[in-house]
């Protein structure tokens, strides 16, 4: 008999419990606004730390807390370029020496450089 009682239900997918008789945690509603003019409210626990920014539900932009402090700007280091990393390993004089050596090898013809087939047609 108990097998027939559960036939057709999605066990585990649906809860059969109700919220009757349960006291929910105290909540507060906080309002956010994005640059595109969208305003929305988010419920938080009274004990929760309120984040100064939240993703806008409508457009996905960063929304700031209404009547709240703006978040602190994070200082970031500039991105290291290839040139910066190269200059950490070598001086300008060393680089000029390496360049002169490589140009001498190229001009002597000792290095076999493959030529693209289309370049052969242009010279013909």
Short mmCIF file of C-alpha atoms in Angstrom, two decimals:
data_model
loop_
_atom_site.label_atom_id
_atom_site.label_comp_id
_atom_site.label_asym_id
_atom_site.label_seq_id
_atom_site.Cartn_x
_atom_site.Cartn_y
_atom_site.Cartn_z
CA UNK A 1 0.00 0.00 0.00
CA UNK A 2 2.81 2.44 0.85
CA UNK A 3 4.34 1.84 -2.56
CA UNK A 4 1.19 3.12 -4.25
CA UNK A 5 0.97 6.22 -2.05
CA UNK A 6 4.24 7.66 -3.42
CA UNK A 7 3.67 6.71 -7.03
CA UNK A 8 3.91 9.73 -9.34
CA UNK A 9 5.78 11.98 -6.91
CA UNK A 10 9.28 13.31 -7.35
CA UNK A 11 11.01 12.14 -4.21
CA UNK A 12 13.71 14.53 -3.13
CA UNK A 13 12.66 17.25 -5.55
CA UNK A 14 9.66 18.48 -3.60
CA UNK A 15 9.47 19.16 0.11
CA UNK A 16 6.23 18.24 1.82
CA UNK A 17 7.04 20.36 4.89
CA UNK A 18 5.31 23.69 5.46
CA UNK A 19 6.51 26.93 7.07
CA UNK A 20 3.67 26.87 9.60
CA UNK A 21 4.91 27.26 13.15
CA UNK A 22 8.47 28.26 12.13
CA UNK A 23 9.91 31.61 13.17
CA UNK A 24 12.15 33.02 10.44
CA UNK A 25 15.31 34.92 11.32
CA UNK A 26 14.84 38.69 11.61
CA UNK A 27 15.52 40.38 8.29
CA UNK A 28 16.19 43.84 6.94
CA UNK A 29 15.60 45.10 3.42
CA UNK A 30 18.41 47.02 1.73
CA UNK A 31 18.03 49.06 -1.46
CA UNK A 32 20.58 49.16 -4.31
CA UNK A 33 20.70 51.34 -7.43
CA UNK A 34 22.77 50.92 -10.59
CA UNK A 35 24.02 53.54 -13.07
CA UNK A 36 21.24 52.68 -15.53
CA UNK A 37 18.59 53.80 -13.05
CA UNK A 38 17.43 50.36 -11.92
CA UNK A 39 16.52 50.16 -8.23
CA UNK A 40 15.90 46.93 -6.34
CA UNK A 41 15.72 45.64 -2.80
CA UNK A 42 17.57 42.70 -1.27
CA UNK A 43 16.67 40.99 2.02
CA UNK A 44 19.52 40.37 4.47
CA UNK A 45 19.68 39.02 7.97
CA UNK A 46 19.82 41.66 10.68
CA UNK A 47 23.17 40.18 11.77
CA UNK A 48 24.68 40.15 8.25
CA UNK A 49 27.34 42.56 7.06
CA UNK A 50 25.77 44.54 4.19
CA UNK A 51 27.96 44.61 1.04
CA UNK A 52 28.43 48.10 -0.47
CA UNK A 53 27.81 46.80 -4.02
CA UNK A 54 25.64 44.12 -5.63
CA UNK A 55 25.02 42.92 -9.18
CA UNK A 56 21.95 44.56 -10.72
CA UNK A 57 19.14 42.12 -11.41
CA UNK A 58 18.06 43.90 -14.60
CA UNK A 59 21.29 44.68 -16.45
CA UNK A 60 24.13 42.98 -14.57
CA UNK A 61 26.00 46.23 -13.85
CA UNK A 62 27.43 46.98 -10.43
CA UNK A 63 24.74 48.51 -8.23
CA UNK A 64 25.71 50.59 -5.20
CA UNK A 65 24.04 50.68 -1.83
CA UNK A 66 21.53 53.55 -1.59
CA UNK A 67 22.48 55.98 1.20
CA UNK A 68 25.60 53.95 1.93
CA UNK A 69 29.33 54.52 1.77
CA UNK A 70 31.00 53.95 -1.58
CA UNK A 71 33.45 51.04 -1.66
CA UNK A 72 37.15 51.79 -1.24
CA UNK A 73 39.20 51.96 -4.41
CA UNK A 74 41.66 49.08 -4.63
CA UNK A 75 45.18 50.05 -5.57
CA UNK A 76 46.55 47.79 -8.24
CA UNK A 77 49.98 47.45 -9.70
CA UNK A 78 50.37 48.25 -13.39
CA UNK A 79 50.62 45.20 -15.62
CA UNK A 80 54.14 44.03 -16.35
CA UNK A 81 54.86 44.09 -20.06
CA UNK A 82 57.25 41.91 -22.01
CA UNK A 83 59.67 44.84 -22.15
CA UNK A 84 59.60 45.24 -18.36
CA UNK A 85 60.43 41.57 -17.83
CA UNK A 86 63.19 41.73 -20.44
CA UNK A 87 64.74 44.78 -18.78
CA UNK A 88 64.83 42.88 -15.47
CA UNK A 89 67.12 40.28 -17.06
CA UNK A 90 69.30 42.35 -19.40
CA UNK A 91 70.72 45.83 -19.84
CA UNK A 92 70.31 47.94 -22.98
CA UNK A 93 73.98 47.32 -23.87
CA UNK A 94 73.49 43.54 -23.67
CA UNK A 95 70.39 43.77 -25.85
CA UNK A 96 72.24 45.84 -28.47
CA UNK A 97 75.02 43.22 -28.51
CA UNK A 98 72.54 40.35 -28.99
CA UNK A 99 70.80 42.30 -31.77
CA UNK A 100 74.09 42.93 -33.58
CA UNK A 101 74.98 39.22 -33.38
CA UNK A 102 71.60 38.12 -34.76
CA UNK A 103 71.70 40.67 -37.59
CA UNK A 104 75.18 39.46 -38.56
CA UNK A 105 73.91 35.86 -38.74
CA UNK A 106 70.93 36.89 -40.88
CA UNK A 107 73.04 39.01 -43.27
CA UNK A 108 75.64 36.25 -43.71
CA UNK A 109 72.97 33.85 -44.98
CA UNK A 110 74.04 31.16 -42.51
CA UNK A 111 70.49 30.87 -41.25
CA UNK A 112 68.02 29.05 -43.53
CA UNK A 113 64.76 31.01 -43.43
CA UNK A 114 61.75 29.36 -45.01
CA UNK A 115 60.05 31.58 -47.58
CA UNK A 116 56.29 31.54 -47.96
CA UNK A 117 55.18 30.13 -51.38
CA UNK A 118 53.26 33.29 -52.23
CA UNK A 119 56.42 35.35 -51.87
CA UNK A 120 58.08 33.26 -54.66
CA UNK A 121 55.35 34.20 -57.13
CA UNK A 122 55.88 37.91 -56.54
CA UNK A 123 59.58 37.74 -57.46
CA UNK A 124 58.94 35.73 -60.61
#
